[in-house]
Amino acid sequence: MASKNTICLWYDGAALEAAEFYAKTFPDSAVGAILRAPGDYPAGKEGDVLTVEFTVMGLPCLGLNGGPGFTHDEAFSFQVSTEDQAETDSLWNAIVDNGGQESACGWCKDKWGVSWQITPRILMTAIADPDRAAAKRAFEAMMNMGKIDIAAIEAAWRG
């Protein structure tokens, strides 16, 4: 890997499957080098996929098949800025429809437990509005959503 700083994500044997899903789902994403274990280890056998280098939207990552000892939680998430409802729907649905689960306020979780914030840029613009009443309306609308509905955010923002 060329990057000096890489995000390492722990998987229970599914690092390659996850990396392949991310590569086909997100732009500027790819699967790189796959390292197979040179010997047995607590979570696998010699020859099993130990690590997978991959990028998610240009961000270097390493998937480590470390076993069931650790799981993902919402303390770490990828935040993906989207330009419109079609892109928001496409990414959200790809994650949820591939065994993931919906959450609140634009968050969802993939089937490996990694959290994603699918966040339309207009939402961030709306809640940062210097008109604090308008920002509050957009924020309150978001608080009642799973997947973000841009038209509803814009309507609330306008009042």
Short mmCIF file of N, CA and C in Angstrom, two decimals:
data_model
loop_
_atom_site.label_atom_id
_atom_site.label_comp_id
_atom_site.label_asym_id
_atom_site.label_seq_id
_atom_site.Cartn_x
_atom_site.Cartn_y
_atom_site.Cartn_z
N MET A 1 0.84 -1.19 0.00
CA MET A 1 0.00 0.00 0.00
C MET A 1 0.89 1.25 0.00
N ALA A 2 0.49 2.24 -0.75
CA ALA A 2 1.27 3.46 -0.86
C ALA A 2 1.02 4.42 0.30
N SER A 3 -0.14 4.35 0.92
CA SER A 3 -0.50 5.28 1.97
C SER A 3 0.22 4.94 3.28
N LYS A 4 0.64 5.95 4.00
CA LYS A 4 1.27 5.74 5.30
C LYS A 4 0.22 5.46 6.38
N ASN A 5 -1.00 5.92 6.17
CA ASN A 5 -2.09 5.73 7.14
C ASN A 5 -3.23 4.99 6.45
N THR A 6 -3.60 3.86 6.99
CA THR A 6 -4.63 3.01 6.39
C THR A 6 -5.64 2.61 7.46
N ILE A 7 -6.91 2.63 7.11
CA ILE A 7 -7.95 2.16 8.02
C ILE A 7 -7.96 0.64 8.00
N CYS A 8 -7.87 0.03 9.16
CA CYS A 8 -7.92 -1.42 9.25
C CYS A 8 -9.28 -1.82 9.82
N LEU A 9 -9.99 -2.63 9.08
CA LEU A 9 -11.31 -3.12 9.50
C LEU A 9 -11.23 -4.61 9.78
N TRP A 10 -11.73 -5.02 10.91
CA TRP A 10 -11.67 -6.40 11.38
C TRP A 10 -12.90 -7.16 10.91
N TYR A 11 -12.69 -8.31 10.32
CA TYR A 11 -13.80 -9.16 9.85
C TYR A 11 -13.63 -10.57 10.41
N ASP A 12 -14.72 -11.28 10.44
CA ASP A 12 -14.71 -12.68 10.86
C ASP A 12 -14.76 -13.56 9.62
N GLY A 13 -13.65 -13.55 8.85
CA GLY A 13 -13.54 -14.40 7.68
C GLY A 13 -14.12 -13.84 6.40
N ALA A 14 -14.68 -12.64 6.43
CA ALA A 14 -15.38 -12.10 5.26
C ALA A 14 -14.72 -10.85 4.67
N ALA A 15 -13.44 -10.63 4.94
CA ALA A 15 -12.79 -9.41 4.45
C ALA A 15 -12.82 -9.31 2.94
N LEU A 16 -12.56 -10.39 2.23
CA LEU A 16 -12.56 -10.34 0.77
C LEU A 16 -13.97 -10.09 0.24
N GLU A 17 -14.96 -10.76 0.79
CA GLU A 17 -16.35 -10.54 0.36
C GLU A 17 -16.75 -9.08 0.58
N ALA A 18 -16.41 -8.52 1.73
CA ALA A 18 -16.74 -7.13 2.01
C ALA A 18 -16.02 -6.20 1.04
N ALA A 19 -14.73 -6.41 0.83
CA ALA A 19 -13.96 -5.56 -0.07
C ALA A 19 -14.52 -5.60 -1.49
N GLU A 20 -14.90 -6.78 -1.94
CA GLU A 20 -15.49 -6.90 -3.28
C GLU A 20 -16.82 -6.17 -3.37
N PHE A 21 -17.63 -6.24 -2.33
CA PHE A 21 -18.90 -5.51 -2.31
C PHE A 21 -18.64 -4.00 -2.35
N TYR A 22 -17.73 -3.50 -1.53
CA TYR A 22 -17.43 -2.07 -1.52
C TYR A 22 -16.92 -1.62 -2.89
N ALA A 23 -16.06 -2.44 -3.51
CA ALA A 23 -15.49 -2.07 -4.81
C ALA A 23 -16.56 -1.97 -5.89
N LYS A 24 -17.56 -2.84 -5.85
CA LYS A 24 -18.60 -2.77 -6.89
C LYS A 24 -19.68 -1.74 -6.57
N THR A 25 -19.77 -1.31 -5.31
CA THR A 25 -20.85 -0.42 -4.89
C THR A 25 -20.46 1.05 -4.93
N PHE A 26 -19.26 1.38 -4.53
CA PHE A 26 -18.85 2.77 -4.38
C PHE A 26 -17.87 3.18 -5.47
N PRO A 27 -18.04 4.39 -6.01
CA PRO A 27 -17.09 4.87 -7.02
C PRO A 27 -15.70 5.02 -6.41
N ASP A 28 -14.69 4.98 -7.28
CA ASP A 28 -13.30 5.14 -6.85
C ASP A 28 -12.93 4.14 -5.76
N SER A 29 -13.39 2.91 -5.92
CA SER A 29 -13.12 1.84 -4.97
C SER A 29 -12.59 0.62 -5.72
N ALA A 30 -11.72 -0.13 -5.08
CA ALA A 30 -11.11 -1.29 -5.73
C ALA A 30 -10.55 -2.26 -4.70
N VAL A 31 -10.40 -3.49 -5.11
CA VAL A 31 -9.73 -4.50 -4.31
C VAL A 31 -8.28 -4.56 -4.78
N GLY A 32 -7.36 -4.58 -3.83
CA GLY A 32 -5.94 -4.66 -4.14
C GLY A 32 -5.38 -6.01 -3.75
N ALA A 33 -4.24 -5.99 -3.12
CA ALA A 33 -3.51 -7.20 -2.77
C ALA A 33 -4.26 -8.04 -1.73
N ILE A 34 -4.20 -9.33 -1.94
CA ILE A 34 -4.79 -10.30 -1.02
C ILE A 34 -3.64 -11.12 -0.45
N LEU A 35 -3.53 -11.13 0.88
CA LEU A 35 -2.47 -11.89 1.54
C LEU A 35 -3.09 -13.12 2.20
N ARG A 36 -2.57 -14.26 1.85
CA ARG A 36 -3.03 -15.51 2.45
C ARG A 36 -2.09 -15.88 3.61
N ALA A 37 -2.67 -16.43 4.66
CA ALA A 37 -1.90 -16.74 5.86
C ALA A 37 -0.79 -17.75 5.54
N PRO A 38 0.43 -17.46 5.97
CA PRO A 38 1.54 -18.38 5.73
C PRO A 38 1.54 -19.57 6.70
N GLY A 39 0.66 -19.52 7.68
CA GLY A 39 0.55 -20.61 8.66
C GLY A 39 -0.79 -20.50 9.36
N ASP A 40 -1.11 -21.50 10.17
CA ASP A 40 -2.35 -21.45 10.95
C ASP A 40 -2.29 -20.30 11.94
N TYR A 41 -3.44 -19.75 12.25
CA TYR A 41 -3.55 -18.67 13.23
C TYR A 41 -4.88 -18.85 13.96
N PRO A 42 -5.11 -18.13 15.06
CA PRO A 42 -6.31 -18.41 15.86
C PRO A 42 -7.64 -18.35 15.09
N ALA A 43 -7.72 -17.51 14.06
CA ALA A 43 -8.98 -17.37 13.34
C ALA A 43 -9.00 -18.11 12.00
N GLY A 44 -7.94 -18.83 11.68
CA GLY A 44 -7.93 -19.50 10.39
C GLY A 44 -6.76 -20.44 10.20
N LYS A 45 -6.71 -20.94 9.00
CA LYS A 45 -5.70 -21.94 8.64
C LYS A 45 -4.74 -21.37 7.59
N GLU A 46 -3.61 -22.02 7.46
CA GLU A 46 -2.67 -21.68 6.41
C GLU A 46 -3.40 -21.65 5.07
N GLY A 47 -3.16 -20.59 4.30
CA GLY A 47 -3.79 -20.46 2.98
C GLY A 47 -5.09 -19.67 2.98
N ASP A 48 -5.70 -19.49 4.16
CA ASP A 48 -6.91 -18.65 4.24
C ASP A 48 -6.54 -17.20 3.96
N VAL A 49 -7.52 -16.43 3.48
CA VAL A 49 -7.30 -15.00 3.29
C VAL A 49 -7.09 -14.37 4.66
N LEU A 50 -5.93 -13.77 4.87
CA LEU A 50 -5.62 -13.10 6.13
C LEU A 50 -5.95 -11.61 6.04
N THR A 51 -5.47 -10.96 4.98
CA THR A 51 -5.76 -9.54 4.79
C THR A 51 -6.10 -9.25 3.34
N VAL A 52 -6.85 -8.17 3.16
CA VAL A 52 -7.21 -7.69 1.83
C VAL A 52 -7.00 -6.18 1.81
N GLU A 53 -6.18 -5.70 0.90
CA GLU A 53 -6.04 -4.26 0.70
C GLU A 53 -7.16 -3.82 -0.23
N PHE A 54 -7.81 -2.71 0.12
CA PHE A 54 -8.85 -2.18 -0.75
C PHE A 54 -9.00 -0.69 -0.52
N THR A 55 -9.63 -0.03 -1.45
CA THR A 55 -9.96 1.38 -1.28
C THR A 55 -11.47 1.52 -1.33
N VAL A 56 -11.97 2.46 -0.53
CA VAL A 56 -13.38 2.83 -0.55
C VAL A 56 -13.41 4.33 -0.85
N MET A 57 -13.86 4.67 -2.03
CA MET A 57 -13.93 6.06 -2.47
C MET A 57 -12.59 6.76 -2.28
N GLY A 58 -11.52 6.08 -2.68
CA GLY A 58 -10.18 6.64 -2.61
C GLY A 58 -9.50 6.50 -1.26
N LEU A 59 -10.20 6.03 -0.24
CA LEU A 59 -9.65 5.89 1.10
C LEU A 59 -9.02 4.51 1.28
N PRO A 60 -7.72 4.44 1.58
CA PRO A 60 -7.07 3.14 1.71
C PRO A 60 -7.54 2.39 2.96
N CYS A 61 -7.85 1.12 2.76
CA CYS A 61 -8.31 0.27 3.86
C CYS A 61 -7.62 -1.07 3.80
N LEU A 62 -7.63 -1.75 4.91
CA LEU A 62 -7.13 -3.11 5.00
C LEU A 62 -8.18 -3.93 5.74
N GLY A 63 -8.64 -4.99 5.12
CA GLY A 63 -9.56 -5.90 5.79
C GLY A 63 -8.75 -7.02 6.42
N LEU A 64 -8.93 -7.22 7.70
CA LEU A 64 -8.21 -8.25 8.45
C LEU A 64 -9.19 -9.31 8.90
N ASN A 65 -8.98 -10.54 8.50
CA ASN A 65 -9.81 -11.65 8.97
C ASN A 65 -9.29 -12.12 10.32
N GLY A 66 -9.70 -11.41 11.36
CA GLY A 66 -9.20 -11.66 12.70
C GLY A 66 -10.05 -12.58 13.54
N GLY A 67 -11.21 -12.99 13.01
CA GLY A 67 -12.08 -13.89 13.76
C GLY A 67 -13.19 -13.15 14.49
N PRO A 68 -13.90 -13.86 15.35
CA PRO A 68 -15.09 -13.30 16.00
C PRO A 68 -14.80 -12.46 17.24
N GLY A 69 -13.55 -12.26 17.60
CA GLY A 69 -13.20 -11.59 18.85
C GLY A 69 -13.66 -10.15 18.96
N PHE A 70 -13.75 -9.44 17.84
CA PHE A 70 -14.16 -8.04 17.85
C PHE A 70 -15.22 -7.82 16.79
N THR A 71 -16.15 -6.93 17.05
CA THR A 71 -17.19 -6.60 16.08
C THR A 71 -17.23 -5.09 15.88
N HIS A 72 -17.80 -4.70 14.76
CA HIS A 72 -17.95 -3.28 14.45
C HIS A 72 -19.08 -2.68 15.27
N ASP A 73 -19.01 -1.38 15.50
CA ASP A 73 -20.14 -0.65 16.08
C ASP A 73 -20.17 0.76 15.51
N GLU A 74 -21.15 1.52 15.91
CA GLU A 74 -21.37 2.85 15.34
C GLU A 74 -20.31 3.88 15.73
N ALA A 75 -19.39 3.52 16.62
CA ALA A 75 -18.32 4.45 16.98
C ALA A 75 -17.42 4.76 15.79
N PHE A 76 -17.45 3.89 14.78
CA PHE A 76 -16.74 4.13 13.53
C PHE A 76 -17.76 4.01 12.41
N SER A 77 -17.73 4.96 11.49
CA SER A 77 -18.59 4.87 10.31
C SER A 77 -17.92 5.57 9.14
N PHE A 78 -18.33 5.16 7.95
CA PHE A 78 -17.96 5.88 6.74
C PHE A 78 -19.07 6.88 6.48
N GLN A 79 -18.73 8.14 6.26
CA GLN A 79 -19.73 9.13 5.87
C GLN A 79 -19.56 9.40 4.39
N VAL A 80 -20.61 9.14 3.64
CA VAL A 80 -20.59 9.30 2.19
C VAL A 80 -21.48 10.48 1.82
N SER A 81 -20.89 11.50 1.22
CA SER A 81 -21.65 12.67 0.77
C SER A 81 -22.24 12.37 -0.60
N THR A 82 -23.55 12.56 -0.71
CA THR A 82 -24.23 12.31 -1.97
C THR A 82 -24.74 13.62 -2.56
N GLU A 83 -24.90 13.61 -3.88
CA GLU A 83 -25.30 14.82 -4.59
C GLU A 83 -26.80 14.96 -4.78
N ASP A 84 -27.51 13.84 -4.84
CA ASP A 84 -28.94 13.90 -5.14
C ASP A 84 -29.65 12.67 -4.57
N GLN A 85 -30.96 12.63 -4.74
CA GLN A 85 -31.74 11.52 -4.18
C GLN A 85 -31.42 10.20 -4.86
N ALA A 86 -31.15 10.24 -6.16
CA ALA A 86 -30.83 8.99 -6.87
C ALA A 86 -29.56 8.36 -6.31
N GLU A 87 -28.53 9.16 -6.07
CA GLU A 87 -27.29 8.61 -5.51
C GLU A 87 -27.51 8.16 -4.07
N THR A 88 -28.26 8.93 -3.31
CA THR A 88 -28.58 8.55 -1.92
C THR A 88 -29.30 7.22 -1.90
N ASP A 89 -30.34 7.08 -2.72
CA ASP A 89 -31.12 5.84 -2.78
C ASP A 89 -30.25 4.67 -3.23
N SER A 90 -29.43 4.89 -4.25
CA SER A 90 -28.62 3.82 -4.80
C SER A 90 -27.66 3.24 -3.76
N LEU A 91 -26.94 4.10 -3.06
CA LEU A 91 -25.97 3.62 -2.08
C LEU A 91 -26.64 3.01 -0.86
N TRP A 92 -27.66 3.70 -0.34
CA TRP A 92 -28.40 3.19 0.82
C TRP A 92 -29.00 1.82 0.50
N ASN A 93 -29.67 1.73 -0.63
CA ASN A 93 -30.33 0.48 -1.00
C ASN A 93 -29.32 -0.64 -1.25
N ALA A 94 -28.16 -0.32 -1.83
CA ALA A 94 -27.14 -1.35 -2.06
C ALA A 94 -26.70 -1.95 -0.73
N ILE A 95 -26.49 -1.13 0.26
CA ILE A 95 -26.05 -1.61 1.57
C ILE A 95 -27.16 -2.41 2.26
N VAL A 96 -28.34 -1.83 2.33
CA VAL A 96 -29.46 -2.48 3.05
C VAL A 96 -29.91 -3.74 2.33
N ASP A 97 -30.00 -3.69 1.00
CA ASP A 97 -30.48 -4.85 0.24
C ASP A 97 -29.48 -5.99 0.17
N ASN A 98 -28.25 -5.76 0.60
CA ASN A 98 -27.22 -6.80 0.61
C ASN A 98 -27.06 -7.37 2.02
N GLY A 99 -28.15 -7.49 2.75
CA GLY A 99 -28.10 -8.07 4.09
C GLY A 99 -27.84 -7.07 5.19
N GLY A 100 -27.82 -5.77 4.85
CA GLY A 100 -27.59 -4.74 5.85
C GLY A 100 -28.86 -4.39 6.60
N GLN A 101 -28.79 -3.33 7.38
CA GLN A 101 -29.97 -2.90 8.11
C GLN A 101 -30.05 -1.38 8.17
N GLU A 102 -31.27 -0.91 8.15
CA GLU A 102 -31.53 0.52 8.25
C GLU A 102 -31.34 1.00 9.68
N SER A 103 -30.99 2.26 9.79
CA SER A 103 -30.92 2.91 11.09
C SER A 103 -31.57 4.29 10.94
N ALA A 104 -31.19 5.23 11.77
CA ALA A 104 -31.83 6.54 11.78
C ALA A 104 -30.89 7.61 11.22
N CYS A 105 -31.49 8.69 10.75
CA CYS A 105 -30.78 9.91 10.38
C CYS A 105 -29.73 9.71 9.28
N GLY A 106 -30.04 8.83 8.33
CA GLY A 106 -29.13 8.60 7.22
C GLY A 106 -28.12 7.49 7.46
N TRP A 107 -28.18 6.85 8.61
CA TRP A 107 -27.25 5.78 8.94
C TRP A 107 -27.83 4.44 8.52
N CYS A 108 -26.95 3.54 8.09
CA CYS A 108 -27.31 2.15 7.88
C CYS A 108 -26.06 1.33 8.18
N LYS A 109 -26.24 0.03 8.25
CA LYS A 109 -25.14 -0.86 8.60
C LYS A 109 -25.09 -1.96 7.55
N ASP A 110 -23.89 -2.27 7.07
CA ASP A 110 -23.78 -3.35 6.10
C ASP A 110 -23.84 -4.71 6.81
N LYS A 111 -23.88 -5.76 6.03
CA LYS A 111 -24.08 -7.09 6.63
C LYS A 111 -22.90 -7.55 7.47
N TRP A 112 -21.77 -6.84 7.41
CA TRP A 112 -20.62 -7.18 8.23
C TRP A 112 -20.55 -6.31 9.47
N GLY A 113 -21.54 -5.43 9.65
CA GLY A 113 -21.61 -4.59 10.84
C GLY A 113 -20.95 -3.24 10.72
N VAL A 114 -20.40 -2.90 9.55
CA VAL A 114 -19.78 -1.59 9.35
C VAL A 114 -20.88 -0.56 9.12
N SER A 115 -20.80 0.55 9.85
CA SER A 115 -21.81 1.61 9.75
C SER A 115 -21.46 2.60 8.65
N TRP A 116 -22.51 3.08 7.99
CA TRP A 116 -22.39 4.03 6.88
C TRP A 116 -23.37 5.16 7.12
N GLN A 117 -22.92 6.38 6.90
CA GLN A 117 -23.80 7.55 6.90
C GLN A 117 -23.93 7.98 5.44
N ILE A 118 -25.10 7.81 4.89
CA ILE A 118 -25.34 8.23 3.51
C ILE A 118 -25.99 9.61 3.61
N THR A 119 -25.18 10.63 3.38
CA THR A 119 -25.52 12.00 3.76
C THR A 119 -25.56 12.93 2.55
N PRO A 120 -26.76 13.32 2.11
CA PRO A 120 -26.83 14.29 1.03
C PRO A 120 -26.17 15.62 1.43
N ARG A 121 -25.42 16.19 0.52
CA ARG A 121 -24.75 17.46 0.81
C ARG A 121 -25.75 18.54 1.24
N ILE A 122 -26.93 18.52 0.63
CA ILE A 122 -27.94 19.54 0.96
C ILE A 122 -28.35 19.47 2.43
N LEU A 123 -28.32 18.28 3.01
CA LEU A 123 -28.65 18.16 4.44
C LEU A 123 -27.64 18.93 5.28
N MET A 124 -26.37 18.76 4.99
CA MET A 124 -25.34 19.46 5.76
C MET A 124 -25.43 20.97 5.56
N THR A 125 -25.76 21.39 4.34
CA THR A 125 -25.94 22.82 4.07
C THR A 125 -27.12 23.36 4.87
N ALA A 126 -28.21 22.59 4.88
CA ALA A 126 -29.43 23.03 5.58
C ALA A 126 -29.20 23.17 7.08
N ILE A 127 -28.55 22.17 7.70
CA ILE A 127 -28.40 22.25 9.16
C ILE A 127 -27.29 23.20 9.60
N ALA A 128 -26.50 23.68 8.63
CA ALA A 128 -25.49 24.70 8.93
C ALA A 128 -25.98 26.10 8.58
N ASP A 129 -27.24 26.23 8.16
CA ASP A 129 -27.79 27.53 7.76
C ASP A 129 -27.65 28.53 8.91
N PRO A 130 -27.17 29.74 8.62
CA PRO A 130 -27.08 30.75 9.69
C PRO A 130 -28.45 31.15 10.24
N ASP A 131 -29.51 30.93 9.46
CA ASP A 131 -30.87 31.12 9.97
C ASP A 131 -31.16 29.89 10.85
N ARG A 132 -30.95 30.04 12.14
CA ARG A 132 -31.03 28.91 13.06
C ARG A 132 -32.41 28.27 13.09
N ALA A 133 -33.47 29.03 12.84
CA ALA A 133 -34.82 28.44 12.79
C ALA A 133 -34.95 27.51 11.58
N ALA A 134 -34.42 27.94 10.44
CA ALA A 134 -34.45 27.10 9.24
C ALA A 134 -33.60 25.84 9.45
N ALA A 135 -32.43 26.02 10.04
CA ALA A 135 -31.55 24.88 10.32
C ALA A 135 -32.24 23.90 11.25
N LYS A 136 -32.92 24.43 12.25
CA LYS A 136 -33.61 23.56 13.21
C LYS A 136 -34.73 22.77 12.54
N ARG A 137 -35.46 23.40 11.63
CA ARG A 137 -36.53 22.68 10.92
C ARG A 137 -35.96 21.52 10.10
N ALA A 138 -34.87 21.78 9.41
CA ALA A 138 -34.24 20.72 8.61
C ALA A 138 -33.70 19.61 9.51
N PHE A 139 -33.09 20.00 10.62
CA PHE A 139 -32.55 19.03 11.57
C PHE A 139 -33.66 18.16 12.16
N GLU A 140 -34.75 18.78 12.55
CA GLU A 140 -35.86 18.02 13.12
C GLU A 140 -36.48 17.07 12.09
N ALA A 141 -36.54 17.50 10.85
CA ALA A 141 -37.05 16.60 9.80
C ALA A 141 -36.13 15.39 9.67
N MET A 142 -34.81 15.63 9.67
CA MET A 142 -33.85 14.54 9.57
C MET A 142 -33.98 13.56 10.73
N MET A 143 -34.24 14.07 11.91
CA MET A 143 -34.33 13.22 13.10
C MET A 143 -35.45 12.19 13.01
N ASN A 144 -36.38 12.39 12.11
CA ASN A 144 -37.50 11.46 11.94
C ASN A 144 -37.31 10.53 10.74
N MET A 145 -36.15 10.54 10.15
CA MET A 145 -35.92 9.76 8.93
C MET A 145 -34.98 8.59 9.19
N GLY A 146 -35.11 7.58 8.35
CA GLY A 146 -34.08 6.55 8.20
C GLY A 146 -33.20 7.05 7.07
N LYS A 147 -33.50 6.58 5.85
CA LYS A 147 -32.83 7.12 4.66
C LYS A 147 -33.28 8.56 4.49
N ILE A 148 -32.36 9.44 4.13
CA ILE A 148 -32.68 10.86 4.00
C ILE A 148 -33.50 11.11 2.74
N ASP A 149 -34.59 11.83 2.93
CA ASP A 149 -35.48 12.26 1.85
C ASP A 149 -35.16 13.73 1.58
N ILE A 150 -34.46 13.99 0.50
CA ILE A 150 -33.98 15.34 0.21
C ILE A 150 -35.14 16.32 0.04
N ALA A 151 -36.19 15.92 -0.65
CA ALA A 151 -37.34 16.82 -0.85
C ALA A 151 -37.94 17.22 0.50
N ALA A 152 -38.04 16.28 1.42
CA ALA A 152 -38.60 16.59 2.75
C ALA A 152 -37.67 17.50 3.53
N ILE A 153 -36.36 17.31 3.40
CA ILE A 153 -35.40 18.19 4.07
C ILE A 153 -35.53 19.60 3.51
N GLU A 154 -35.59 19.72 2.17
CA GLU A 154 -35.70 21.04 1.56
C GLU A 154 -36.99 21.73 1.95
N ALA A 155 -38.09 20.98 2.01
CA ALA A 155 -39.39 21.56 2.40
C ALA A 155 -39.34 22.06 3.84
N ALA A 156 -38.76 21.29 4.73
CA ALA A 156 -38.66 21.71 6.13
C ALA A 156 -37.74 22.92 6.25
N TRP A 157 -36.66 22.91 5.51
CA TRP A 157 -35.69 24.01 5.54
C TRP A 157 -36.35 25.31 5.10
N ARG A 158 -37.16 25.23 4.05
CA ARG A 158 -37.87 26.43 3.54
C ARG A 158 -38.97 26.88 4.50
N GLY A 159 -39.48 25.96 5.28
CA GLY A 159 -40.53 26.29 6.24
C GLY A 159 -41.86 26.17 5.63
#
